[in-house]
PDB file of N, CA and C in Angstrom:
ATOM      1  N   MET A   1      29.975 -14.254  12.640  1.00  0.00           N
ATOM      2  CA  MET A   1      31.107 -13.952  13.477  1.00  0.00           C
ATOM      3  C   MET A   1      31.574 -15.206  14.219  1.00  0.00           C
ATOM      4  N   GLY A   2      30.602 -16.004  14.664  1.00  0.00           N
ATOM      5  CA  GLY A   2      30.954 -17.234  15.374  1.00  0.00           C
ATOM      6  C   GLY A   2      31.705 -18.201  14.475  1.00  0.00           C
ATOM      7  N   CYS A   3      31.265 -18.321  13.217  1.00  0.00           N
ATOM      8  CA  CYS A   3      31.948 -19.225  12.283  1.00  0.00           C
ATOM      9  C   CYS A   3      33.345 -18.715  11.961  1.00  0.00           C
ATOM     10  N   PHE A   4      33.514 -17.401  11.851  1.00  0.00           N
ATOM     11  CA  PHE A   4      34.834 -16.844  11.601  1.00  0.00           C
ATOM     12  C   PHE A   4      35.776 -17.149  12.767  1.00  0.00           C
ATOM     13  N   ALA A   5      35.267 -16.965  13.982  1.00  0.00           N
ATOM     14  CA  ALA A   5      36.088 -17.249  15.167  1.00  0.00           C
ATOM     15  C   ALA A   5      36.411 -18.738  15.252  1.00  0.00           C
ATOM     16  N   ALA A   6      35.437 -19.597  14.934  1.00  0.00           N
ATOM     17  CA  ALA A   6      35.680 -21.041  14.965  1.00  0.00           C
ATOM     18  C   ALA A   6      36.694 -21.439  13.900  1.00  0.00           C
ATOM     19  N   GLY A   7      36.643 -20.785  12.718  1.00  0.00           N
ATOM     20  CA  GLY A   7      37.618 -21.070  11.664  1.00  0.00           C
ATOM     21  C   GLY A   7      39.033 -20.717  12.078  1.00  0.00           C
ATOM     22  N   LEU A   8      39.172 -19.661  12.848  1.00  0.00           N
ATOM     23  CA  LEU A   8      40.510 -19.289  13.327  1.00  0.00           C
ATOM     24  C   LEU A   8      40.973 -20.194  14.466  1.00  0.00           C
ATOM     25  N   TYR A   9      40.040 -20.697  15.240  1.00  0.00           N
ATOM     26  CA  TYR A   9      40.373 -21.505  16.411  1.00  0.00           C
ATOM     27  C   TYR A   9      40.852 -22.897  16.028  1.00  0.00           C
ATOM     28  N   PHE A  10      40.140 -23.535  15.075  1.00  0.00           N
ATOM     29  CA  PHE A  10      40.494 -24.910  14.701  1.00  0.00           C
ATOM     30  C   PHE A  10      41.608 -24.912  13.662  1.00  0.00           C
ATOM     31  N   ALA A  11      42.509 -25.885  13.796  1.00  0.00           N
ATOM     32  CA  ALA A  11      43.646 -25.991  12.882  1.00  0.00           C
ATOM     33  C   ALA A  11      43.382 -27.011  11.773  1.00  0.00           C
ATOM     34  N   ASN A  12      42.449 -27.955  11.987  1.00  0.00           N
ATOM     35  CA  ASN A  12      42.161 -29.015  11.034  1.00  0.00           C
ATOM     36  C   ASN A  12      41.474 -28.422   9.793  1.00  0.00           C
ATOM     37  N   GLY A  13      41.919 -28.843   8.619  1.00  0.00           N
ATOM     38  CA  GLY A  13      41.368 -28.336   7.354  1.00  0.00           C
ATOM     39  C   GLY A  13      39.930 -28.739   7.132  1.00  0.00           C
ATOM     40  N   GLN A  14      39.571 -29.985   7.507  1.00  0.00           N
ATOM     41  CA  GLN A  14      38.196 -30.444   7.326  1.00  0.00           C
ATOM     42  C   GLN A  14      37.232 -29.656   8.214  1.00  0.00           C
ATOM     43  N   THR A  15      37.652 -29.349   9.390  1.00  0.00           N
ATOM     44  CA  THR A  15      36.812 -28.592  10.307  1.00  0.00           C
ATOM     45  C   THR A  15      36.587 -27.182   9.778  1.00  0.00           C
ATOM     46  N   LYS A  16      37.632 -26.588   9.203  1.00  0.00           N
ATOM     47  CA  LYS A  16      37.496 -25.248   8.625  1.00  0.00           C
ATOM     48  C   LYS A  16      36.517 -25.254   7.453  1.00  0.00           C
ATOM     49  N   VAL A  17      36.565 -26.310   6.625  1.00  0.00           N
ATOM     50  CA  VAL A  17      35.626 -26.417   5.492  1.00  0.00           C
ATOM     51  C   VAL A  17      34.205 -26.570   6.010  1.00  0.00           C
ATOM     52  N   PHE A  18      34.032 -27.385   7.053  1.00  0.00           N
ATOM     53  CA  PHE A  18      32.703 -27.571   7.633  1.00  0.00           C
ATOM     54  C   PHE A  18      32.165 -26.256   8.205  1.00  0.00           C
ATOM     55  N   VAL A  19      33.007 -25.522   8.904  1.00  0.00           N
ATOM     56  CA  VAL A  19      32.591 -24.241   9.488  1.00  0.00           C
ATOM     57  C   VAL A  19      32.250 -23.246   8.370  1.00  0.00           C
ATOM     58  N   ALA A  20      33.028 -23.254   7.292  1.00  0.00           N
ATOM     59  CA  ALA A  20      32.742 -22.368   6.162  1.00  0.00           C
ATOM     60  C   ALA A  20      31.405 -22.728   5.507  1.00  0.00           C
ATOM     61  N   ALA A  21      31.115 -24.029   5.401  1.00  0.00           N
ATOM     62  CA  ALA A  21      29.832 -24.456   4.839  1.00  0.00           C
ATOM     63  C   ALA A  21      28.675 -24.014   5.730  1.00  0.00           C
ATOM     64  N   ILE A  22      28.848 -24.138   7.021  1.00  0.00           N
ATOM     65  CA  ILE A  22      27.806 -23.683   7.963  1.00  0.00           C
ATOM     66  C   ILE A  22      27.597 -22.183   7.799  1.00  0.00           C
ATOM     67  N   ALA A  23      28.683 -21.424   7.660  1.00  0.00           N
ATOM     68  CA  ALA A  23      28.574 -19.972   7.489  1.00  0.00           C
ATOM     69  C   ALA A  23      27.826 -19.634   6.205  1.00  0.00           C
ATOM     70  N   GLY A  24      28.085 -20.370   5.135  1.00  0.00           N
ATOM     71  CA  GLY A  24      27.377 -20.135   3.871  1.00  0.00           C
ATOM     72  C   GLY A  24      25.889 -20.410   3.969  1.00  0.00           C
ATOM     73  N   VAL A  25      25.551 -21.522   4.617  1.00  0.00           N
ATOM     74  CA  VAL A  25      24.137 -21.861   4.809  1.00  0.00           C
ATOM     75  C   VAL A  25      23.464 -20.805   5.688  1.00  0.00           C
ATOM     76  N   ALA A  26      24.126 -20.368   6.729  1.00  0.00           N
ATOM     77  CA  ALA A  26      23.560 -19.350   7.616  1.00  0.00           C
ATOM     78  C   ALA A  26      23.354 -18.031   6.875  1.00  0.00           C
ATOM     79  N   ALA A  27      24.295 -17.665   6.018  1.00  0.00           N
ATOM     80  CA  ALA A  27      24.152 -16.429   5.237  1.00  0.00           C
ATOM     81  C   ALA A  27      22.983 -16.533   4.262  1.00  0.00           C
ATOM     82  N   ALA A  28      22.833 -17.684   3.604  1.00  0.00           N
ATOM     83  CA  ALA A  28      21.716 -17.870   2.675  1.00  0.00           C
ATOM     84  C   ALA A  28      20.376 -17.825   3.404  1.00  0.00           C
ATOM     85  N   LEU A  29      20.302 -18.464   4.557  1.00  0.00           N
ATOM     86  CA  LEU A  29      19.076 -18.443   5.346  1.00  0.00           C
ATOM     87  C   LEU A  29      18.756 -17.030   5.814  1.00  0.00           C
ATOM     88  N   SER A  30      19.767 -16.311   6.229  1.00  0.00           N
ATOM     89  CA  SER A  30      19.580 -14.933   6.666  1.00  0.00           C
ATOM     90  C   SER A  30      19.076 -14.061   5.517  1.00  0.00           C
ATOM     91  N   ALA A  31      19.628 -14.228   4.330  1.00  0.00           N
ATOM     92  CA  ALA A  31      19.182 -13.453   3.167  1.00  0.00           C
ATOM     93  C   ALA A  31      17.739 -13.796   2.812  1.00  0.00           C
ATOM     94  N   PHE A  32      17.379 -15.072   2.866  1.00  0.00           N
ATOM     95  CA  PHE A  32      16.007 -15.487   2.569  1.00  0.00           C
ATOM     96  C   PHE A  32      15.023 -14.878   3.569  1.00  0.00           C
ATOM     97  N   LEU A  33      15.356 -14.948   4.846  1.00  0.00           N
ATOM     98  CA  LEU A  33      14.473 -14.385   5.867  1.00  0.00           C
ATOM     99  C   LEU A  33      14.351 -12.873   5.725  1.00  0.00           C
ATOM    100  N   ASN A  34      15.443 -12.207   5.399  1.00  0.00           N
ATOM    101  CA  ASN A  34      15.419 -10.763   5.206  1.00  0.00           C
ATOM    102  C   ASN A  34      14.529 -10.391   4.030  1.00  0.00           C
ATOM    103  N   ARG A  35      14.667 -11.091   2.915  1.00  0.00           N
ATOM    104  CA  ARG A  35      13.857 -10.813   1.733  1.00  0.00           C
ATOM    105  C   ARG A  35      12.384 -11.080   2.012  1.00  0.00           C
ATOM    106  N   THR A  36      12.092 -12.170   2.695  1.00  0.00           N
ATOM    107  CA  THR A  36      10.709 -12.496   3.038  1.00  0.00           C
ATOM    108  C   THR A  36      10.113 -11.440   3.955  1.00  0.00           C
ATOM    109  N   TYR A  37      10.874 -11.009   4.931  1.00  0.00           N
ATOM    110  CA  TYR A  37      10.397  -9.977   5.850  1.00  0.00           C
ATOM    111  C   TYR A  37      10.095  -8.679   5.105  1.00  0.00           C
ATOM    112  N   LEU A  38      11.001  -8.235   4.245  1.00  0.00           N
ATOM    113  CA  LEU A  38      10.788  -6.991   3.508  1.00  0.00           C
ATOM    114  C   LEU A  38       9.607  -7.094   2.555  1.00  0.00           C
ATOM    115  N   HIS A  39       9.408  -8.261   1.953  1.00  0.00           N
ATOM    116  CA  HIS A  39       8.258  -8.468   1.072  1.00  0.00           C
ATOM    117  C   HIS A  39       6.956  -8.369   1.864  1.00  0.00           C
ATOM    118  N   MET A  40       6.901  -9.008   3.014  1.00  0.00           N
ATOM    119  CA  MET A  40       5.703  -8.949   3.847  1.00  0.00           C
ATOM    120  C   MET A  40       5.474  -7.532   4.377  1.00  0.00           C
ATOM    121  N   TYR A  41       6.535  -6.832   4.691  1.00  0.00           N
ATOM    122  CA  TYR A  41       6.432  -5.450   5.155  1.00  0.00           C
ATOM    123  C   TYR A  41       5.811  -4.571   4.073  1.00  0.00           C
ATOM    124  N   GLY A  42       6.239  -4.744   2.821  1.00  0.00           N
ATOM    125  CA  GLY A  42       5.667  -3.986   1.713  1.00  0.00           C
ATOM    126  C   GLY A  42       4.188  -4.283   1.517  1.00  0.00           C
ATOM    127  N   GLN A  43       3.818  -5.566   1.616  1.00  0.00           N
ATOM    128  CA  GLN A  43       2.406  -5.924   1.483  1.00  0.00           C
ATOM    129  C   GLN A  43       1.587  -5.340   2.627  1.00  0.00           C
ATOM    130  N   THR A  44       2.133  -5.340   3.820  1.00  0.00           N
ATOM    131  CA  THR A  44       1.420  -4.789   4.970  1.00  0.00           C
ATOM    132  C   THR A  44       1.194  -3.295   4.800  1.00  0.00           C
ATOM    133  N   LEU A  45       2.207  -2.580   4.331  1.00  0.00           N
ATOM    134  CA  LEU A  45       2.039  -1.148   4.091  1.00  0.00           C
ATOM    135  C   LEU A  45       0.978  -0.877   3.036  1.00  0.00           C
ATOM    136  N   SER A  46       0.954  -1.682   1.998  1.00  0.00           N
ATOM    137  CA  SER A  46      -0.061  -1.526   0.956  1.00  0.00           C
ATOM    138  C   SER A  46      -1.460  -1.726   1.524  1.00  0.00           C
ATOM    139  N   GLN A  47      -1.636  -2.760   2.328  1.00  0.00           N
ATOM    140  CA  GLN A  47      -2.943  -3.017   2.940  1.00  0.00           C
ATOM    141  C   GLN A  47      -3.343  -1.888   3.889  1.00  0.00           C
ATOM    142  N   LEU A  48      -2.405  -1.380   4.662  1.00  0.00           N
ATOM    143  CA  LEU A  48      -2.718  -0.283   5.576  1.00  0.00           C
ATOM    144  C   LEU A  48      -3.108   0.983   4.816  1.00  0.00           C
ATOM    145  N   ASN A  49      -2.433   1.249   3.707  1.00  0.00           N
ATOM    146  CA  ASN A  49      -2.796   2.412   2.897  1.00  0.00           C
ATOM    147  C   ASN A  49      -4.214   2.275   2.357  1.00  0.00           C
ATOM    148  N   ARG A  50      -4.568   1.097   1.898  1.00  0.00           N
ATOM    149  CA  ARG A  50      -5.933   0.882   1.416  1.00  0.00           C
ATOM    150  C   ARG A  50      -6.939   1.039   2.550  1.00  0.00           C
ATOM    151  N   TYR A  51      -6.596   0.552   3.731  1.00  0.00           N
ATOM    152  CA  TYR A  51      -7.493   0.644   4.880  1.00  0.00           C
ATOM    153  C   TYR A  51      -7.731   2.106   5.264  1.00  0.00           C
ATOM    154  N   PHE A  52      -6.679   2.908   5.279  1.00  0.00           N
ATOM    155  CA  PHE A  52      -6.817   4.292   5.707  1.00  0.00           C
ATOM    156  C   PHE A  52      -7.377   5.196   4.616  1.00  0.00           C
ATOM    157  N   GLU A  53      -7.463   4.735   3.379  1.00  0.00           N
ATOM    158  CA  GLU A  53      -8.103   5.524   2.322  1.00  0.00           C
ATOM    159  C   GLU A  53      -9.618   5.406   2.367  1.00  0.00           C
ATOM    160  N   GLN A  54     -10.146   4.413   3.042  1.00  0.00           N
ATOM    161  CA  GLN A  54     -11.593   4.226   3.080  1.00  0.00           C
ATOM    162  C   GLN A  54     -12.338   5.402   3.709  1.00  0.00           C
ATOM    163  N   PRO A  55     -11.881   5.989   4.830  1.00  0.00           N
ATOM    164  CA  PRO A  55     -12.588   7.159   5.347  1.00  0.00           C
ATOM    165  C   PRO A  55     -12.590   8.341   4.378  1.00  0.00           C
ATOM    166  N   VAL A  56     -11.524   8.485   3.612  1.00  0.00           N
ATOM    167  CA  VAL A  56     -11.473   9.563   2.621  1.00  0.00           C
ATOM    168  C   VAL A  56     -12.537   9.337   1.552  1.00  0.00           C
ATOM    169  N   LEU A  57     -12.636   8.091   1.065  1.00  0.00           N
ATOM    170  CA  LEU A  57     -13.657   7.782   0.062  1.00  0.00           C
ATOM    171  C   LEU A  57     -15.058   7.996   0.615  1.00  0.00           C
ATOM    172  N   THR A  58     -15.274   7.596   1.859  1.00  0.00           N
ATOM    173  CA  THR A  58     -16.581   7.794   2.477  1.00  0.00           C
ATOM    174  C   THR A  58     -16.895   9.285   2.578  1.00  0.00           C
ATOM    175  N   GLY A  59     -15.897  10.089   2.899  1.00  0.00           N
ATOM    176  CA  GLY A  59     -16.085  11.536   2.954  1.00  0.00           C
ATOM    177  C   GLY A  59     -16.483  12.111   1.603  1.00  0.00           C
ATOM    178  N   TYR A  60     -15.859  11.602   0.528  1.00  0.00           N
ATOM    179  CA  TYR A  60     -16.233  12.058  -0.819  1.00  0.00           C
ATOM    180  C   TYR A  60     -17.690  11.728  -1.117  1.00  0.00           C
ATOM    181  N   TYR A  61     -18.073  10.498  -0.809  1.00  0.00           N
ATOM    182  CA  TYR A  61     -19.445  10.085  -1.105  1.00  0.00           C
ATOM    183  C   TYR A  61     -20.467  10.863  -0.269  1.00  0.00           C
ATOM    184  N   LEU A  62     -20.144  11.108   0.990  1.00  0.00           N
ATOM    185  CA  LEU A  62     -21.061  11.876   1.833  1.00  0.00           C
ATOM    186  C   LEU A  62     -21.163  13.327   1.369  1.00  0.00           C
ATOM    187  N   THR A  63     -20.060  13.892   0.902  1.00  0.00           N
ATOM    188  CA  THR A  63     -20.090  15.255   0.359  1.00  0.00           C
ATOM    189  C   THR A  63     -20.971  15.314  -0.875  1.00  0.00           C
ATOM    190  N   ALA A  64     -20.817  14.341  -1.772  1.00  0.00           N
ATOM    191  CA  ALA A  64     -21.649  14.302  -2.977  1.00  0.00           C
ATOM    192  C   ALA A  64     -23.115  14.136  -2.609  1.00  0.00           C
ATOM    193  N   GLU A  65     -23.400  13.291  -1.639  1.00  0.00           N
ATOM    194  CA  GLU A  65     -24.791  13.085  -1.223  1.00  0.00           C
ATOM    195  C   GLU A  65     -25.372  14.367  -0.620  1.00  0.00           C
ATOM    196  N   ARG A  66     -24.581  15.031   0.219  1.00  0.00           N
ATOM    197  CA  ARG A  66     -25.046  16.267   0.852  1.00  0.00           C
ATOM    198  C   ARG A  66     -25.317  17.351  -0.190  1.00  0.00           C
ATOM    199  N   LEU A  67     -24.449  17.447  -1.205  1.00  0.00           N
ATOM    200  CA  LEU A  67     -24.653  18.442  -2.254  1.00  0.00           C
ATOM    201  C   LEU A  67     -25.827  18.090  -3.162  1.00  0.00           C
ATOM    202  N   ALA A  68     -26.113  16.807  -3.314  1.00  0.00           N
ATOM    203  CA  ALA A  68     -27.187  16.371  -4.208  1.00  0.00           C
ATOM    204  C   ALA A  68     -28.562  16.547  -3.583  1.00  0.00           C
ATOM    205  N   HIS A  69     -28.599  16.788  -2.289  1.00  0.00           N
ATOM    206  CA  HIS A  69     -29.886  16.945  -1.609  1.00  0.00           C
ATOM    207  C   HIS A  69     -30.598  18.202  -2.123  1.00  0.00           C
ATOM    208  N   ASN A  70     -31.857  18.058  -2.548  1.00  0.00           N
ATOM    209  CA  ASN A  70     -32.720  19.144  -3.028  1.00  0.00           C
ATOM    210  C   ASN A  70     -32.178  19.827  -4.281  1.00  0.00           C
ATOM    211  N   LEU A  71     -31.684  19.061  -5.234  1.00  0.00           N
ATOM    212  CA  LEU A  71     -31.272  19.646  -6.508  1.00  0.00           C
ATOM    213  C   LEU A  71     -32.509  20.024  -7.314  1.00  0.00           C
ATOM    214  N   GLY A  72     -32.421  21.149  -7.972  1.00  0.00           N
ATOM    215  CA  GLY A  72     -33.526  21.599  -8.823  1.00  0.00           C
ATOM    216  C   GLY A  72     -33.006  21.939 -10.206  1.00  0.00           C
ATOM    217  N   GLU A  73     -33.684  22.860 -10.869  1.00  0.00           N
ATOM    218  CA  GLU A  73     -33.294  23.269 -12.227  1.00  0.00           C
ATOM    219  C   GLU A  73     -32.706  24.672 -12.249  1.00  0.00           C
ATOM    220  N   ASP A  74     -32.430  25.274 -11.114  1.00  0.00           N
ATOM    221  CA  ASP A  74     -31.885  26.625 -11.069  1.00  0.00           C
ATOM    222  C   ASP A  74     -30.380  26.622 -11.322  1.00  0.00           C
ATOM    223  N   PRO A  75     -29.770  27.795 -11.569  1.00  0.00           N
ATOM    224  CA  PRO A  75     -28.321  27.862 -11.853  1.00  0.00           C
ATOM    225  C   PRO A  75     -27.460  27.365 -10.682  1.00  0.00           C
ATOM    226  N   GLU A  76     -27.920  27.578  -9.458  1.00  0.00           N
ATOM    227  CA  GLU A  76     -27.162  27.092  -8.306  1.00  0.00           C
ATOM    228  C   GLU A  76     -27.088  25.564  -8.312  1.00  0.00           C
ATOM    229  N   SER A  77     -28.174  24.911  -8.697  1.00  0.00           N
ATOM    230  CA  SER A  77     -28.187  23.452  -8.762  1.00  0.00           C
ATOM    231  C   SER A  77     -27.260  22.935  -9.851  1.00  0.00           C
ATOM    232  N   GLU A  78     -27.158  23.681 -10.950  1.00  0.00           N
ATOM    233  CA  GLU A  78     -26.240  23.271 -12.029  1.00  0.00           C
ATOM    234  C   GLU A  78     -24.793  23.324 -11.529  1.00  0.00           C
ATOM    235  N   MET A  79     -24.463  24.370 -10.771  1.00  0.00           N
ATOM    236  CA  MET A  79     -23.108  24.468 -10.211  1.00  0.00           C
ATOM    237  C   MET A  79     -22.869  23.345  -9.208  1.00  0.00           C
ATOM    238  N   ARG A  80     -23.863  23.002  -8.424  1.00  0.00           N
ATOM    239  CA  ARG A  80     -23.722  21.903  -7.470  1.00  0.00           C
ATOM    240  C   ARG A  80     -23.529  20.578  -8.198  1.00  0.00           C
ATOM    241  N   ARG A  81     -24.200  20.405  -9.344  1.00  0.00           N
ATOM    242  CA  ARG A  81     -24.003  19.176 -10.148  1.00  0.00           C
ATOM    243  C   ARG A  81     -22.557  19.059 -10.627  1.00  0.00           C
ATOM    244  N   ARG A  82     -21.973  20.186 -11.039  1.00  0.00           N
ATOM    245  CA  ARG A  82     -20.578  20.184 -11.488  1.00  0.00           C
ATOM    246  C   ARG A  82     -19.646  19.814 -10.326  1.00  0.00           C
ATOM    247  N   ILE A  83     -19.924  20.372  -9.163  1.00  0.00           N
ATOM    248  CA  ILE A  83     -19.108  20.057  -7.986  1.00  0.00           C
ATOM    249  C   ILE A  83     -19.253  18.580  -7.643  1.00  0.00           C
ATOM    250  N   ILE A  84     -20.458  18.056  -7.717  1.00  0.00           N
ATOM    251  CA  ILE A  84     -20.693  16.635  -7.439  1.00  0.00           C
ATOM    252  C   ILE A  84     -19.906  15.771  -8.414  1.00  0.00           C
ATOM    253  N   ASP A  85     -19.929  16.146  -9.708  1.00  0.00           N
ATOM    254  CA  ASP A  85     -19.163  15.387 -10.705  1.00  0.00           C
ATOM    255  C   ASP A  85     -17.678  15.379 -10.366  1.00  0.00           C
ATOM    256  N   ARG A  86     -17.137  16.517  -9.967  1.00  0.00           N
ATOM    257  CA  ARG A  86     -15.711  16.596  -9.621  1.00  0.00           C
ATOM    258  C   ARG A  86     -15.390  15.759  -8.379  1.00  0.00           C
ATOM    259  N   VAL A  87     -16.266  15.816  -7.384  1.00  0.00           N
ATOM    260  CA  VAL A  87     -16.044  15.033  -6.161  1.00  0.00           C
ATOM    261  C   VAL A  87     -16.055  13.546  -6.476  1.00  0.00           C
ATOM    262  N   LEU A  88     -16.994  13.110  -7.322  1.00  0.00           N
ATOM    263  CA  LEU A  88     -17.063  11.688  -7.679  1.00  0.00           C
ATOM    264  C   LEU A  88     -15.883  11.269  -8.548  1.00  0.00           C
ATOM    265  N   GLU A  89     -15.387  12.183  -9.406  1.00  0.00           N
ATOM    266  CA  GLU A  89     -14.181  11.874 -10.185  1.00  0.00           C
ATOM    267  C   GLU A  89     -12.977  11.696  -9.256  1.00  0.00           C
ATOM    268  N   ALA A  90     -12.873  12.582  -8.263  1.00  0.00           N
ATOM    269  CA  ALA A  90     -11.755  12.467  -7.305  1.00  0.00           C
ATOM    270  C   ALA A  90     -11.846  11.165  -6.523  1.00  0.00           C
ATOM    271  N   SER A  91     -13.060  10.773  -6.152  1.00  0.00           N
ATOM    272  CA  SER A  91     -13.199   9.513  -5.414  1.00  0.00           C
ATOM    273  C   SER A  91     -12.853   8.319  -6.299  1.00  0.00           C
ATOM    274  N   ALA A  92     -13.218   8.401  -7.585  1.00  0.00           N
ATOM    275  CA  ALA A  92     -12.881   7.302  -8.498  1.00  0.00           C
ATOM    276  C   ALA A  92     -11.367   7.190  -8.671  1.00  0.00           C
ATOM    277  N   GLN A  93     -10.678   8.329  -8.764  1.00  0.00           N
ATOM    278  CA  GLN A  93      -9.222   8.294  -8.893  1.00  0.00           C
ATOM    279  C   GLN A  93      -8.568   7.744  -7.629  1.00  0.00           C
ATOM    280  N   THR A  94      -9.080   8.135  -6.479  1.00  0.00           N
ATOM    281  CA  THR A  94      -8.538   7.617  -5.225  1.00  0.00           C
ATOM    282  C   THR A  94      -8.790   6.127  -5.115  1.00  0.00           C
ATOM    283  N   ASN A  95      -9.970   5.689  -5.500  1.00  0.00           N
ATOM    284  CA  ASN A  95     -10.314   4.266  -5.425  1.00  0.00           C
ATOM    285  C   ASN A  95      -9.473   3.452  -6.396  1.00  0.00           C
ATOM    286  N   ASN A  96      -9.204   3.971  -7.589  1.00  0.00           N
ATOM    287  CA  ASN A  96      -8.350   3.250  -8.539  1.00  0.00           C
ATOM    288  C   ASN A  96      -6.925   3.166  -8.025  1.00  0.00           C
ATOM    289  N   GLY A  97      -6.443   4.210  -7.353  1.00  0.00           N
ATOM    290  CA  GLY A  97      -5.096   4.174  -6.777  1.00  0.00           C
ATOM    291  C   GLY A  97      -4.993   3.162  -5.663  1.00  0.00           C
ATOM    292  N   ALA A  98      -6.080   2.966  -4.903  1.00  0.00           N
ATOM    293  CA  ALA A  98      -6.065   2.010  -3.799  1.00  0.00           C
ATOM    294  C   ALA A  98      -6.074   0.582  -4.301  1.00  0.00           C
ATOM    295  N   SER A  99      -6.720   0.342  -5.458  1.00  0.00           N
ATOM    296  CA  SER A  99      -6.803  -1.021  -5.956  1.00  0.00           C
ATOM    297  C   SER A  99      -5.632  -1.380  -6.861  1.00  0.00           C
ATOM    298  N   GLY A 100      -4.781  -0.385  -7.187  1.00  0.00           N
ATOM    299  CA  GLY A 100      -3.629  -0.661  -8.030  1.00  0.00           C
ATOM    300  C   GLY A 100      -3.947  -0.639  -9.508  1.00  0.00           C
ATOM    301  N   GLU A 101      -5.170  -0.244  -9.878  1.00  0.00           N
ATOM    302  CA  GLU A 101      -5.543  -0.186 -11.281  1.00  0.00           C
ATOM    303  C   GLU A 101      -5.031   1.117 -11.899  1.00  0.00           C
ATOM    304  N   GLU A 102      -5.062   1.171 -13.208  1.00  0.00           N
ATOM    305  CA  GLU A 102      -4.676   2.344 -13.940  1.00  0.00           C
ATOM    306  C   GLU A 102      -5.744   3.418 -13.765  1.00  0.00           C
ATOM    307  N   PRO A 103      -5.380   4.650 -13.338  1.00  0.00           N
ATOM    308  CA  PRO A 103      -6.398   5.671 -13.163  1.00  0.00           C
ATOM    309  C   PRO A 103      -7.047   6.040 -14.489  1.00  0.00           C
ATOM    310  N   THR A 104      -8.342   6.279 -14.449  1.00  0.00           N
ATOM    311  CA  THR A 104      -9.067   6.644 -15.652  1.00  0.00           C
ATOM    312  C   THR A 104      -9.033   8.138 -15.826  1.00  0.00           C
ATOM    313  N   THR A 105      -8.964   8.587 -17.073  1.00  0.00           N
ATOM    314  CA  THR A 105      -8.962  10.022 -17.344  1.00  0.00           C
ATOM    315  C   THR A 105     -10.404  10.483 -17.482  1.00  0.00           C
ATOM    316  N   PRO A 106     -10.732  11.630 -16.849  1.00  0.00           N
ATOM    317  CA  PRO A 106     -12.120  12.105 -16.940  1.00  0.00           C
ATOM    318  C   PRO A 106     -12.442  12.546 -18.359  1.00  0.00           C
ATOM    319  N   SER A 107     -13.676  12.304 -18.770  1.00  0.00           N
ATOM    320  CA  SER A 107     -14.087  12.672 -20.114  1.00  0.00           C
ATOM    321  C   SER A 107     -14.788  14.009 -20.130  1.00  0.00           C
TER     322      SER A 107
END
């Protein structure tokens, strides 16, 4: 806005060209700073998402550990093993999503 006002104020052609060049440089600098800011903002959000997924992963592991306590050979223990497998699969999928890797399909 300042360069536009200065361009209208001055009558000399060389001064108008100089003011226009300053406006172009200022616009390019502004675009660069904006792009850099948005790029850093995206990286920050990614890091925060990874940080806040850690308690979820810890919860999965603690659930699996709690279910694995005192496993035997009875039918109830077999069902608990299946639940443990599912919990660990869910944690693996969450962990792969946090690292940006391709999620693995359960076998």
